[in-house]
mmCIF file with all atom_site columns, C-alpha atoms in Angstrom:
data_model
loop_
_atom_site.group_PDB
_atom_site.id
_atom_site.type_symbol
_atom_site.label_atom_id
_atom_site.label_alt_id
_atom_site.label_comp_id
_atom_site.label_asym_id
_atom_site.label_entity_id
_atom_site.label_seq_id
_atom_site.pdbx_PDB_ins_code
_atom_site.Cartn_x
_atom_site.Cartn_y
_atom_site.Cartn_z
_atom_site.occupancy
_atom_site.B_iso_or_equiv
_atom_site.pdbx_formal_charge
_atom_site.auth_seq_id
_atom_site.auth_comp_id
_atom_site.auth_asym_id
_atom_site.auth_atom_id
_atom_site.pdbx_PDB_model_num
ATOM 1   C CA . UNK K 1 1   ? -33.853 -12.352 -12.077 1.00 88.00 ? 1   UNK K CA 1
ATOM 2   C CA . UNK K 1 2   ? -35.340 -15.372 -10.413 1.00 97.00 ? 2   UNK K CA 1
ATOM 3   C CA . UNK K 1 3   ? -32.711 -17.718 -8.942  1.00 98.00 ? 3   UNK K CA 1
ATOM 4   C CA . UNK K 1 4   ? -32.743 -21.178 -7.552  1.00 98.00 ? 4   UNK K CA 1
ATOM 5   C CA . UNK K 1 5   ? -29.700 -23.025 -6.286  1.00 98.00 ? 5   UNK K CA 1
ATOM 6   C CA . UNK K 1 6   ? -30.370 -26.792 -5.894  1.00 98.00 ? 6   UNK K CA 1
ATOM 7   C CA . UNK K 1 7   ? -27.756 -28.840 -3.958  1.00 98.00 ? 7   UNK K CA 1
ATOM 8   C CA . UNK K 1 8   ? -27.515 -32.463 -4.442  1.00 96.00 ? 8   UNK K CA 1
ATOM 9   C CA . UNK K 1 9   ? -25.792 -32.731 -1.156  1.00 94.00 ? 9   UNK K CA 1
ATOM 10  C CA . UNK K 1 10  ? -23.183 -30.889 0.837   1.00 93.00 ? 10  UNK K CA 1
ATOM 11  C CA . UNK K 1 11  ? -23.231 -27.568 2.543   1.00 93.00 ? 11  UNK K CA 1
ATOM 12  C CA . UNK K 1 12  ? -23.076 -27.058 6.270   1.00 94.00 ? 12  UNK K CA 1
ATOM 13  C CA . UNK K 1 13  ? -25.305 -30.087 7.018   1.00 88.00 ? 13  UNK K CA 1
ATOM 14  C CA . UNK K 1 14  ? -22.846 -32.580 5.313   1.00 90.00 ? 14  UNK K CA 1
ATOM 15  C CA . UNK K 1 15  ? -19.539 -30.847 4.797   1.00 88.00 ? 15  UNK K CA 1
ATOM 16  C CA . UNK K 1 16  ? -18.979 -28.962 8.106   1.00 77.00 ? 16  UNK K CA 1
ATOM 17  C CA . UNK K 1 17  ? -15.326 -28.474 7.284   1.00 82.00 ? 17  UNK K CA 1
ATOM 18  C CA . UNK K 1 18  ? -16.073 -27.409 3.613   1.00 91.00 ? 18  UNK K CA 1
ATOM 19  C CA . UNK K 1 19  ? -17.831 -24.068 3.293   1.00 94.00 ? 19  UNK K CA 1
ATOM 20  C CA . UNK K 1 20  ? -17.542 -23.746 -0.589  1.00 96.00 ? 20  UNK K CA 1
ATOM 21  C CA . UNK K 1 21  ? -21.151 -24.305 -1.447  1.00 97.00 ? 21  UNK K CA 1
ATOM 22  C CA . UNK K 1 22  ? -22.611 -22.246 1.292   1.00 97.00 ? 22  UNK K CA 1
ATOM 23  C CA . UNK K 1 23  ? -20.222 -19.332 0.576   1.00 96.00 ? 23  UNK K CA 1
ATOM 24  C CA . UNK K 1 24  ? -21.148 -19.632 -3.102  1.00 97.00 ? 24  UNK K CA 1
ATOM 25  C CA . UNK K 1 25  ? -24.858 -19.226 -2.223  1.00 98.00 ? 25  UNK K CA 1
ATOM 26  C CA . UNK K 1 26  ? -24.183 -16.179 -0.021  1.00 97.00 ? 26  UNK K CA 1
ATOM 27  C CA . UNK K 1 27  ? -22.137 -14.527 -2.797  1.00 96.00 ? 27  UNK K CA 1
ATOM 28  C CA . UNK K 1 28  ? -25.023 -14.784 -5.192  1.00 97.00 ? 28  UNK K CA 1
ATOM 29  C CA . UNK K 1 29  ? -27.256 -12.277 -3.336  1.00 94.00 ? 29  UNK K CA 1
ATOM 30  C CA . UNK K 1 30  ? -24.859 -9.372  -4.165  1.00 87.00 ? 30  UNK K CA 1
ATOM 31  C CA . UNK K 1 31  ? -25.740 -7.959  -0.675  1.00 92.00 ? 31  UNK K CA 1
ATOM 32  C CA . UNK K 1 32  ? -23.113 -6.928  1.737   1.00 93.00 ? 32  UNK K CA 1
ATOM 33  C CA . UNK K 1 33  ? -25.055 -8.686  4.593   1.00 96.00 ? 33  UNK K CA 1
ATOM 34  C CA . UNK K 1 34  ? -27.693 -10.679 3.074   1.00 98.00 ? 34  UNK K CA 1
ATOM 35  C CA . UNK K 1 35  ? -30.625 -11.876 5.216   1.00 98.00 ? 35  UNK K CA 1
ATOM 36  C CA . UNK K 1 36  ? -30.620 -15.650 5.044   1.00 98.00 ? 36  UNK K CA 1
ATOM 37  C CA . UNK K 1 37  ? -33.395 -17.629 6.412   1.00 98.00 ? 37  UNK K CA 1
ATOM 38  C CA . UNK K 1 38  ? -33.243 -21.456 6.991   1.00 98.00 ? 38  UNK K CA 1
ATOM 39  C CA . UNK K 1 39  ? -36.469 -23.479 6.696   1.00 98.00 ? 39  UNK K CA 1
ATOM 40  C CA . UNK K 1 40  ? -36.025 -26.879 8.289   1.00 97.00 ? 40  UNK K CA 1
ATOM 41  C CA . UNK K 1 41  ? -39.694 -28.143 7.877   1.00 98.00 ? 41  UNK K CA 1
ATOM 42  C CA . UNK K 1 42  ? -38.586 -31.507 6.230   1.00 97.00 ? 42  UNK K CA 1
ATOM 43  C CA . UNK K 1 43  ? -36.610 -32.488 9.218   1.00 96.00 ? 43  UNK K CA 1
ATOM 44  C CA . UNK K 1 44  ? -39.427 -31.587 11.618  1.00 95.00 ? 44  UNK K CA 1
ATOM 45  C CA . UNK K 1 45  ? -37.633 -28.457 12.782  1.00 95.00 ? 45  UNK K CA 1
ATOM 46  C CA . UNK K 1 46  ? -34.708 -30.521 14.026  1.00 95.00 ? 46  UNK K CA 1
ATOM 47  C CA . UNK K 1 47  ? -33.022 -28.369 16.765  1.00 95.00 ? 47  UNK K CA 1
ATOM 48  C CA . UNK K 1 48  ? -29.655 -29.926 15.871  1.00 96.00 ? 48  UNK K CA 1
ATOM 49  C CA . UNK K 1 49  ? -30.149 -28.908 12.232  1.00 96.00 ? 49  UNK K CA 1
ATOM 50  C CA . UNK K 1 50  ? -31.020 -25.446 13.139  1.00 97.00 ? 50  UNK K CA 1
ATOM 51  C CA . UNK K 1 51  ? -28.074 -25.387 15.539  1.00 96.00 ? 51  UNK K CA 1
ATOM 52  C CA . UNK K 1 52  ? -25.637 -26.356 12.711  1.00 96.00 ? 52  UNK K CA 1
ATOM 53  C CA . UNK K 1 53  ? -27.058 -23.774 10.405  1.00 97.00 ? 53  UNK K CA 1
ATOM 54  C CA . UNK K 1 54  ? -26.625 -21.021 13.047  1.00 96.00 ? 54  UNK K CA 1
ATOM 55  C CA . UNK K 1 55  ? -23.125 -22.155 13.949  1.00 95.00 ? 55  UNK K CA 1
ATOM 56  C CA . UNK K 1 56  ? -21.959 -21.861 10.385  1.00 95.00 ? 56  UNK K CA 1
ATOM 57  C CA . UNK K 1 57  ? -23.865 -18.733 9.199   1.00 97.00 ? 57  UNK K CA 1
ATOM 58  C CA . UNK K 1 58  ? -23.453 -16.674 12.353  1.00 96.00 ? 58  UNK K CA 1
ATOM 59  C CA . UNK K 1 59  ? -19.676 -16.619 11.438  1.00 95.00 ? 59  UNK K CA 1
ATOM 60  C CA . UNK K 1 60  ? -20.251 -15.372 7.965   1.00 96.00 ? 60  UNK K CA 1
ATOM 61  C CA . UNK K 1 61  ? -21.068 -12.011 6.611   1.00 96.00 ? 61  UNK K CA 1
ATOM 62  C CA . UNK K 1 62  ? -24.820 -12.260 6.778   1.00 98.00 ? 62  UNK K CA 1
ATOM 63  C CA . UNK K 1 63  ? -27.923 -11.960 8.898   1.00 98.00 ? 63  UNK K CA 1
ATOM 64  C CA . UNK K 1 64  ? -29.214 -15.580 9.621   1.00 98.00 ? 64  UNK K CA 1
ATOM 65  C CA . UNK K 1 65  ? -32.576 -16.517 10.834  1.00 98.00 ? 65  UNK K CA 1
ATOM 66  C CA . UNK K 1 66  ? -34.875 -19.527 10.712  1.00 97.00 ? 66  UNK K CA 1
ATOM 67  C CA . UNK K 1 67  ? -38.490 -20.104 10.129  1.00 98.00 ? 67  UNK K CA 1
ATOM 68  C CA . UNK K 1 68  ? -40.306 -22.778 12.203  1.00 95.00 ? 68  UNK K CA 1
ATOM 69  C CA . UNK K 1 69  ? -43.865 -23.755 11.385  1.00 95.00 ? 69  UNK K CA 1
ATOM 70  C CA . UNK K 1 70  ? -44.071 -25.447 14.712  1.00 92.00 ? 70  UNK K CA 1
ATOM 71  C CA . UNK K 1 71  ? -43.232 -22.279 16.544  1.00 93.00 ? 71  UNK K CA 1
ATOM 72  C CA . UNK K 1 72  ? -43.932 -19.446 13.999  1.00 95.00 ? 72  UNK K CA 1
ATOM 73  C CA . UNK K 1 73  ? -42.131 -16.296 14.595  1.00 93.00 ? 73  UNK K CA 1
ATOM 74  C CA . UNK K 1 74  ? -45.042 -14.086 13.432  1.00 95.00 ? 74  UNK K CA 1
ATOM 75  C CA . UNK K 1 75  ? -48.587 -14.531 12.070  1.00 94.00 ? 75  UNK K CA 1
ATOM 76  C CA . UNK K 1 76  ? -47.475 -12.583 8.934   1.00 96.00 ? 76  UNK K CA 1
ATOM 77  C CA . UNK K 1 77  ? -45.381 -15.341 7.339   1.00 97.00 ? 77  UNK K CA 1
ATOM 78  C CA . UNK K 1 78  ? -45.545 -13.785 3.948   1.00 98.00 ? 78  UNK K CA 1
ATOM 79  C CA . UNK K 1 79  ? -43.934 -10.583 5.046   1.00 98.00 ? 79  UNK K CA 1
ATOM 80  C CA . UNK K 1 80  ? -41.441 -12.583 6.987   1.00 98.00 ? 80  UNK K CA 1
ATOM 81  C CA . UNK K 1 81  ? -40.407 -14.505 3.854   1.00 98.00 ? 81  UNK K CA 1
ATOM 82  C CA . UNK K 1 82  ? -40.464 -11.387 1.446   1.00 98.00 ? 82  UNK K CA 1
ATOM 83  C CA . UNK K 1 83  ? -38.123 -9.316  3.544   1.00 98.00 ? 83  UNK K CA 1
ATOM 84  C CA . UNK K 1 84  ? -35.366 -11.924 3.144   1.00 98.00 ? 84  UNK K CA 1
ATOM 85  C CA . UNK K 1 85  ? -32.634 -12.056 0.491   1.00 98.00 ? 85  UNK K CA 1
ATOM 86  C CA . UNK K 1 86  ? -31.955 -15.767 0.611   1.00 98.00 ? 86  UNK K CA 1
ATOM 87  C CA . UNK K 1 87  ? -34.112 -18.737 1.674   1.00 98.00 ? 87  UNK K CA 1
ATOM 88  C CA . UNK K 1 88  ? -32.313 -22.021 2.409   1.00 98.00 ? 88  UNK K CA 1
ATOM 89  C CA . UNK K 1 89  ? -34.343 -25.153 2.686   1.00 98.00 ? 89  UNK K CA 1
ATOM 90  C CA . UNK K 1 90  ? -33.069 -28.234 4.527   1.00 97.00 ? 90  UNK K CA 1
ATOM 91  C CA . UNK K 1 91  ? -33.338 -31.886 3.904   1.00 96.00 ? 91  UNK K CA 1
ATOM 92  C CA . UNK K 1 92  ? -35.668 -34.645 5.461   1.00 95.00 ? 92  UNK K CA 1
ATOM 93  C CA . UNK K 1 93  ? -39.125 -35.706 4.352   1.00 96.00 ? 93  UNK K CA 1
ATOM 94  C CA . UNK K 1 94  ? -40.341 -33.966 0.993   1.00 96.00 ? 94  UNK K CA 1
ATOM 95  C CA . UNK K 1 95  ? -43.846 -35.326 1.527   1.00 96.00 ? 95  UNK K CA 1
ATOM 96  C CA . UNK K 1 96  ? -44.160 -33.580 4.987   1.00 96.00 ? 96  UNK K CA 1
ATOM 97  C CA . UNK K 1 97  ? -42.414 -30.463 3.706   1.00 97.00 ? 97  UNK K CA 1
ATOM 98  C CA . UNK K 1 98  ? -45.020 -30.108 0.831   1.00 98.00 ? 98  UNK K CA 1
ATOM 99  C CA . UNK K 1 99  ? -47.917 -30.898 3.043   1.00 97.00 ? 99  UNK K CA 1
ATOM 100 C CA . UNK K 1 100 ? -47.047 -28.292 5.838   1.00 97.00 ? 100 UNK K CA 1
ATOM 101 C CA . UNK K 1 101 ? -46.179 -25.573 3.315   1.00 98.00 ? 101 UNK K CA 1
ATOM 102 C CA . UNK K 1 102 ? -49.387 -25.988 1.455   1.00 97.00 ? 102 UNK K CA 1
ATOM 103 C CA . UNK K 1 103 ? -51.369 -25.989 4.701   1.00 97.00 ? 103 UNK K CA 1
ATOM 104 C CA . UNK K 1 104 ? -49.638 -22.700 5.848   1.00 97.00 ? 104 UNK K CA 1
ATOM 105 C CA . UNK K 1 105 ? -49.617 -21.077 2.408   1.00 97.00 ? 105 UNK K CA 1
ATOM 106 C CA . UNK K 1 106 ? -45.788 -21.114 2.365   1.00 98.00 ? 106 UNK K CA 1
ATOM 107 C CA . UNK K 1 107 ? -45.670 -22.481 -1.157  1.00 98.00 ? 107 UNK K CA 1
ATOM 108 C CA . UNK K 1 108 ? -47.375 -19.293 -2.411  1.00 98.00 ? 108 UNK K CA 1
ATOM 109 C CA . UNK K 1 109 ? -45.270 -17.080 -0.326  1.00 98.00 ? 109 UNK K CA 1
ATOM 110 C CA . UNK K 1 110 ? -42.001 -18.644 -1.568  1.00 98.00 ? 110 UNK K CA 1
ATOM 111 C CA . UNK K 1 111 ? -43.391 -18.449 -5.264  1.00 98.00 ? 111 UNK K CA 1
ATOM 112 C CA . UNK K 1 112 ? -44.012 -14.689 -4.695  1.00 98.00 ? 112 UNK K CA 1
ATOM 113 C CA . UNK K 1 113 ? -40.579 -14.195 -3.119  1.00 98.00 ? 113 UNK K CA 1
ATOM 114 C CA . UNK K 1 114 ? -38.801 -16.128 -6.057  1.00 98.00 ? 114 UNK K CA 1
ATOM 115 C CA . UNK K 1 115 ? -40.748 -13.818 -8.583  1.00 98.00 ? 115 UNK K CA 1
ATOM 116 C CA . UNK K 1 116 ? -39.508 -10.747 -6.722  1.00 98.00 ? 116 UNK K CA 1
ATOM 117 C CA . UNK K 1 117 ? -35.853 -11.764 -6.710  1.00 97.00 ? 117 UNK K CA 1
ATOM 118 C CA . UNK K 1 118 ? -35.359 -13.563 -3.418  1.00 98.00 ? 118 UNK K CA 1
ATOM 119 C CA . UNK K 1 119 ? -32.754 -16.408 -3.918  1.00 98.00 ? 119 UNK K CA 1
ATOM 120 C CA . UNK K 1 120 ? -34.132 -19.830 -3.241  1.00 98.00 ? 120 UNK K CA 1
ATOM 121 C CA . UNK K 1 121 ? -31.759 -22.539 -2.172  1.00 98.00 ? 121 UNK K CA 1
ATOM 122 C CA . UNK K 1 122 ? -31.859 -25.866 -0.705  1.00 98.00 ? 122 UNK K CA 1
ATOM 123 C CA . UNK K 1 123 ? -30.369 -29.385 -0.157  1.00 97.00 ? 123 UNK K CA 1
ATOM 124 C CA . UNK K 1 124 ? -31.950 -32.871 -0.803  1.00 96.00 ? 124 UNK K CA 1
ATOM 125 C CA . UNK K 1 125 ? -35.721 -32.347 -0.041  1.00 97.00 ? 125 UNK K CA 1
ATOM 126 C CA . UNK K 1 126 ? -34.902 -28.674 -0.149  1.00 97.00 ? 126 UNK K CA 1
ATOM 127 C CA . UNK K 1 127 ? -33.627 -29.186 -3.734  1.00 98.00 ? 127 UNK K CA 1
ATOM 128 C CA . UNK K 1 128 ? -36.111 -31.449 -5.481  1.00 96.00 ? 128 UNK K CA 1
ATOM 129 C CA . UNK K 1 129 ? -39.075 -29.518 -3.922  1.00 98.00 ? 129 UNK K CA 1
ATOM 130 C CA . UNK K 1 130 ? -38.663 -26.706 -6.497  1.00 98.00 ? 130 UNK K CA 1
ATOM 131 C CA . UNK K 1 131 ? -39.031 -29.002 -9.525  1.00 98.00 ? 131 UNK K CA 1
ATOM 132 C CA . UNK K 1 132 ? -42.214 -30.633 -11.013 1.00 98.00 ? 132 UNK K CA 1
ATOM 133 C CA . UNK K 1 133 ? -41.186 -34.245 -10.081 1.00 98.00 ? 133 UNK K CA 1
ATOM 134 C CA . UNK K 1 134 ? -38.776 -35.931 -7.886  1.00 97.00 ? 134 UNK K CA 1
ATOM 135 C CA . UNK K 1 135 ? -38.103 -39.221 -5.898  1.00 96.00 ? 135 UNK K CA 1
ATOM 136 C CA . UNK K 1 136 ? -38.461 -39.538 -2.130  1.00 94.00 ? 136 UNK K CA 1
ATOM 137 C CA . UNK K 1 137 ? -38.204 -42.126 0.581   1.00 90.00 ? 137 UNK K CA 1
ATOM 138 C CA . UNK K 1 138 ? -40.820 -40.079 2.530   1.00 91.00 ? 138 UNK K CA 1
ATOM 139 C CA . UNK K 1 139 ? -43.400 -42.854 2.161   1.00 87.00 ? 139 UNK K CA 1
ATOM 140 C CA . UNK K 1 140 ? -41.450 -45.551 3.846   1.00 79.00 ? 140 UNK K CA 1
ATOM 141 C CA . UNK K 1 141 ? -38.603 -48.006 3.039   1.00 81.00 ? 141 UNK K CA 1
ATOM 142 C CA . UNK K 1 142 ? -38.234 -47.393 -0.755  1.00 91.00 ? 142 UNK K CA 1
ATOM 143 C CA . UNK K 1 143 ? -37.909 -44.523 -3.159  1.00 96.00 ? 143 UNK K CA 1
ATOM 144 C CA . UNK K 1 144 ? -41.011 -43.490 -4.859  1.00 96.00 ? 144 UNK K CA 1
ATOM 145 C CA . UNK K 1 145 ? -42.081 -40.599 -7.273  1.00 97.00 ? 145 UNK K CA 1
ATOM 146 C CA . UNK K 1 146 ? -43.482 -37.362 -5.750  1.00 97.00 ? 146 UNK K CA 1
ATOM 147 C CA . UNK K 1 147 ? -45.026 -34.306 -7.415  1.00 98.00 ? 147 UNK K CA 1
ATOM 148 C CA . UNK K 1 148 ? -43.411 -31.139 -6.266  1.00 98.00 ? 148 UNK K CA 1
ATOM 149 C CA . UNK K 1 149 ? -43.947 -27.455 -6.556  1.00 98.00 ? 149 UNK K CA 1
ATOM 150 C CA . UNK K 1 150 ? -43.192 -27.038 -10.225 1.00 98.00 ? 150 UNK K CA 1
ATOM 151 C CA . UNK K 1 151 ? -41.199 -23.714 -9.940  1.00 98.00 ? 151 UNK K CA 1
ATOM 152 C CA . UNK K 1 152 ? -38.632 -25.425 -12.205 1.00 98.00 ? 152 UNK K CA 1
ATOM 153 C CA . UNK K 1 153 ? -39.459 -27.583 -15.129 1.00 98.00 ? 153 UNK K CA 1
ATOM 154 C CA . UNK K 1 154 ? -38.660 -31.489 -15.176 1.00 98.00 ? 154 UNK K CA 1
ATOM 155 C CA . UNK K 1 155 ? -37.398 -33.540 -12.274 1.00 98.00 ? 155 UNK K CA 1
ATOM 156 C CA . UNK K 1 156 ? -34.479 -33.674 -9.851  1.00 98.00 ? 156 UNK K CA 1
ATOM 157 C CA . UNK K 1 157 ? -32.621 -36.275 -7.897  1.00 98.00 ? 157 UNK K CA 1
ATOM 158 C CA . UNK K 1 158 ? -30.146 -35.333 -5.238  1.00 97.00 ? 158 UNK K CA 1
ATOM 159 C CA . UNK K 1 159 ? -27.539 -37.677 -3.783  1.00 96.00 ? 159 UNK K CA 1
ATOM 160 C CA . UNK K 1 160 ? -26.957 -39.277 -7.114  1.00 97.00 ? 160 UNK K CA 1
ATOM 161 C CA . UNK K 1 161 ? -23.659 -40.889 -5.991  1.00 96.00 ? 161 UNK K CA 1
ATOM 162 C CA . UNK K 1 162 ? -24.300 -40.757 -2.208  1.00 92.00 ? 162 UNK K CA 1
ATOM 163 C CA . UNK K 1 163 ? -27.046 -43.202 -1.910  1.00 92.00 ? 163 UNK K CA 1
ATOM 164 C CA . UNK K 1 164 ? -26.807 -46.548 -3.798  1.00 93.00 ? 164 UNK K CA 1
ATOM 165 C CA . UNK K 1 165 ? -30.527 -46.807 -4.570  1.00 94.00 ? 165 UNK K CA 1
ATOM 166 C CA . UNK K 1 166 ? -30.915 -43.255 -6.008  1.00 96.00 ? 166 UNK K CA 1
ATOM 167 C CA . UNK K 1 167 ? -29.423 -43.644 -9.428  1.00 97.00 ? 167 UNK K CA 1
ATOM 168 C CA . UNK K 1 168 ? -31.325 -46.916 -10.497 1.00 97.00 ? 168 UNK K CA 1
ATOM 169 C CA . UNK K 1 169 ? -34.526 -45.624 -9.072  1.00 97.00 ? 169 UNK K CA 1
ATOM 170 C CA . UNK K 1 170 ? -34.464 -42.292 -10.745 1.00 98.00 ? 170 UNK K CA 1
ATOM 171 C CA . UNK K 1 171 ? -33.638 -43.941 -14.112 1.00 98.00 ? 171 UNK K CA 1
ATOM 172 C CA . UNK K 1 172 ? -36.405 -46.575 -13.607 1.00 97.00 ? 172 UNK K CA 1
ATOM 173 C CA . UNK K 1 173 ? -39.126 -43.962 -12.923 1.00 98.00 ? 173 UNK K CA 1
ATOM 174 C CA . UNK K 1 174 ? -37.936 -41.801 -15.838 1.00 98.00 ? 174 UNK K CA 1
ATOM 175 C CA . UNK K 1 175 ? -38.053 -44.870 -18.285 1.00 98.00 ? 175 UNK K CA 1
ATOM 176 C CA . UNK K 1 176 ? -41.565 -45.720 -17.014 1.00 97.00 ? 176 UNK K CA 1
ATOM 177 C CA . UNK K 1 177 ? -42.727 -42.171 -17.555 1.00 97.00 ? 177 UNK K CA 1
ATOM 178 C CA . UNK K 1 178 ? -43.645 -41.910 -13.871 1.00 98.00 ? 178 UNK K CA 1
ATOM 179 C CA . UNK K 1 179 ? -41.589 -38.799 -13.600 1.00 98.00 ? 179 UNK K CA 1
ATOM 180 C CA . UNK K 1 180 ? -40.317 -36.298 -16.138 1.00 98.00 ? 180 UNK K CA 1
ATOM 181 C CA . UNK K 1 181 ? -36.633 -36.315 -17.497 1.00 98.00 ? 181 UNK K CA 1
ATOM 182 C CA . UNK K 1 182 ? -34.490 -34.105 -15.221 1.00 98.00 ? 182 UNK K CA 1
ATOM 183 C CA . UNK K 1 183 ? -31.278 -33.193 -13.666 1.00 98.00 ? 183 UNK K CA 1
ATOM 184 C CA . UNK K 1 184 ? -29.469 -35.400 -11.124 1.00 98.00 ? 184 UNK K CA 1
ATOM 185 C CA . UNK K 1 185 ? -26.731 -34.119 -8.834  1.00 98.00 ? 185 UNK K CA 1
ATOM 186 C CA . UNK K 1 186 ? -23.983 -35.860 -6.916  1.00 97.00 ? 186 UNK K CA 1
ATOM 187 C CA . UNK K 1 187 ? -23.265 -34.943 -3.340  1.00 96.00 ? 187 UNK K CA 1
ATOM 188 C CA . UNK K 1 188 ? -21.160 -31.831 -3.328  1.00 96.00 ? 188 UNK K CA 1
ATOM 189 C CA . UNK K 1 189 ? -22.867 -30.303 -6.438  1.00 98.00 ? 189 UNK K CA 1
ATOM 190 C CA . UNK K 1 190 ? -25.127 -27.203 -6.639  1.00 98.00 ? 190 UNK K CA 1
ATOM 191 C CA . UNK K 1 191 ? -27.011 -26.344 -9.789  1.00 98.00 ? 191 UNK K CA 1
ATOM 192 C CA . UNK K 1 192 ? -27.773 -22.718 -10.240 1.00 98.00 ? 192 UNK K CA 1
ATOM 193 C CA . UNK K 1 193 ? -30.739 -21.727 -12.264 1.00 98.00 ? 193 UNK K CA 1
ATOM 194 C CA . UNK K 1 194 ? -31.585 -18.339 -13.528 1.00 98.00 ? 194 UNK K CA 1
ATOM 195 C CA . UNK K 1 195 ? -35.321 -18.472 -14.305 1.00 97.00 ? 195 UNK K CA 1
ATOM 196 C CA . UNK K 1 196 ? -35.778 -21.912 -16.097 1.00 96.00 ? 196 UNK K CA 1
ATOM 197 C CA . UNK K 1 197 ? -32.250 -22.130 -17.454 1.00 97.00 ? 197 UNK K CA 1
ATOM 198 C CA . UNK K 1 198 ? -29.044 -23.623 -15.745 1.00 98.00 ? 198 UNK K CA 1
ATOM 199 C CA . UNK K 1 199 ? -26.701 -20.664 -15.293 1.00 97.00 ? 199 UNK K CA 1
ATOM 200 C CA . UNK K 1 200 ? -23.787 -22.460 -13.653 1.00 98.00 ? 200 UNK K CA 1
ATOM 201 C CA . UNK K 1 201 ? -23.070 -25.797 -12.030 1.00 98.00 ? 201 UNK K CA 1
ATOM 202 C CA . UNK K 1 202 ? -20.481 -25.728 -9.221  1.00 98.00 ? 202 UNK K CA 1
ATOM 203 C CA . UNK K 1 203 ? -19.060 -28.195 -6.866  1.00 97.00 ? 203 UNK K CA 1
ATOM 204 C CA . UNK K 1 204 ? -17.280 -28.460 -3.472  1.00 96.00 ? 204 UNK K CA 1
ATOM 205 C CA . UNK K 1 205 ? -15.699 -31.849 -4.391  1.00 95.00 ? 205 UNK K CA 1
ATOM 206 C CA . UNK K 1 206 ? -13.307 -32.086 -7.290  1.00 95.00 ? 206 UNK K CA 1
ATOM 207 C CA . UNK K 1 207 ? -14.811 -35.166 -8.843  1.00 94.00 ? 207 UNK K CA 1
ATOM 208 C CA . UNK K 1 208 ? -18.470 -34.600 -8.329  1.00 96.00 ? 208 UNK K CA 1
ATOM 209 C CA . UNK K 1 209 ? -20.884 -34.280 -11.421 1.00 97.00 ? 209 UNK K CA 1
ATOM 210 C CA . UNK K 1 210 ? -24.229 -33.475 -12.431 1.00 98.00 ? 210 UNK K CA 1
ATOM 211 C CA . UNK K 1 211 ? -26.274 -35.317 -15.162 1.00 98.00 ? 211 UNK K CA 1
ATOM 212 C CA . UNK K 1 212 ? -29.045 -34.712 -17.556 1.00 98.00 ? 212 UNK K CA 1
ATOM 213 C CA . UNK K 1 213 ? -31.068 -37.942 -17.386 1.00 98.00 ? 213 UNK K CA 1
ATOM 214 C CA . UNK K 1 214 ? -33.607 -38.786 -20.070 1.00 98.00 ? 214 UNK K CA 1
ATOM 215 C CA . UNK K 1 215 ? -35.043 -41.701 -22.112 1.00 98.00 ? 215 UNK K CA 1
ATOM 216 C CA . UNK K 1 216 ? -34.151 -42.020 -25.946 1.00 97.00 ? 216 UNK K CA 1
ATOM 217 C CA . UNK K 1 217 ? -34.182 -45.683 -26.867 1.00 95.00 ? 217 UNK K CA 1
ATOM 218 C CA . UNK K 1 218 ? -32.928 -46.433 -23.501 1.00 96.00 ? 218 UNK K CA 1
ATOM 219 C CA . UNK K 1 219 ? -31.944 -44.314 -20.434 1.00 97.00 ? 219 UNK K CA 1
ATOM 220 C CA . UNK K 1 220 ? -29.260 -41.585 -21.184 1.00 98.00 ? 220 UNK K CA 1
ATOM 221 C CA . UNK K 1 221 ? -27.037 -39.666 -19.006 1.00 97.00 ? 221 UNK K CA 1
ATOM 222 C CA . UNK K 1 222 ? -25.314 -36.494 -20.418 1.00 98.00 ? 222 UNK K CA 1
ATOM 223 C CA . UNK K 1 223 ? -22.569 -35.590 -17.944 1.00 98.00 ? 223 UNK K CA 1
ATOM 224 C CA . UNK K 1 224 ? -22.537 -31.956 -16.940 1.00 97.00 ? 224 UNK K CA 1
ATOM 225 C CA . UNK K 1 225 ? -19.124 -31.059 -15.482 1.00 94.00 ? 225 UNK K CA 1
ATOM 226 C CA . UNK K 1 226 ? -19.298 -28.598 -12.604 1.00 97.00 ? 226 UNK K CA 1
ATOM 227 C CA . UNK K 1 227 ? -16.827 -25.776 -11.882 1.00 96.00 ? 227 UNK K CA 1
ATOM 228 C CA . UNK K 1 228 ? -14.772 -26.895 -8.755  1.00 97.00 ? 228 UNK K CA 1
ATOM 229 C CA . UNK K 1 229 ? -15.110 -24.017 -6.270  1.00 96.00 ? 229 UNK K CA 1
ATOM 230 C CA . UNK K 1 230 ? -11.764 -25.001 -4.737  1.00 91.00 ? 230 UNK K CA 1
ATOM 231 C CA . UNK K 1 231 ? -10.159 -23.347 -7.779  1.00 74.00 ? 231 UNK K CA 1
ATOM 232 C CA . UNK K 1 232 ? -12.432 -20.302 -7.687  1.00 56.00 ? 232 UNK K CA 1
ATOM 233 C CA . UNK K 1 233 ? -12.837 -17.061 -5.805  1.00 46.00 ? 233 UNK K CA 1
ATOM 234 C CA . UNK K 1 234 ? -16.549 -17.529 -5.766  1.00 49.00 ? 234 UNK K CA 1
#
């Protein structure tokens, strides 16, 4: 089964005292000690970001590592990716992430990993990168449409409640048919896909939501209520 978990915001990089989303991701691998690899390309391989990942996941029941395209751990990146159980992609510049991944062939390796059952997860740029379309501030001082990898159908918008300009920009681009309709997620929400279908929506914050956003004689938002993980054993 092909799985992707797309985080609107949260996890170790935004909720250092709230492990609910990251624990949920680890639990989906069904491995006793899953091999989880962080890819911080979008942040320019920020050392602080890598340090925060390691600080959290070295305390969990897993085998953490990270993949730097600025200091590659091996020439065989395909094998490095395929032997992992979970790939966790960080936030930052979606434009730079896509450009570097394509230059290194990492987009193809990740597609192969997904097809072979490696769980893909990510936050912000690491969320919207899996979809056909998204919106990004990678180009400068405003949000603009961007074409992404297309593993998942439609578009995605993270930080729907966390950044004031996200919601109106996402709706504007859908209305103008510059991006496809899609799924938006508040900070603290994770959308779990099995193949192309949403299997589950979970949250680390009790009032956070996800939304199906589309145009039908005006912009429509169908609220998708997550399961709050604070009430769950997941």
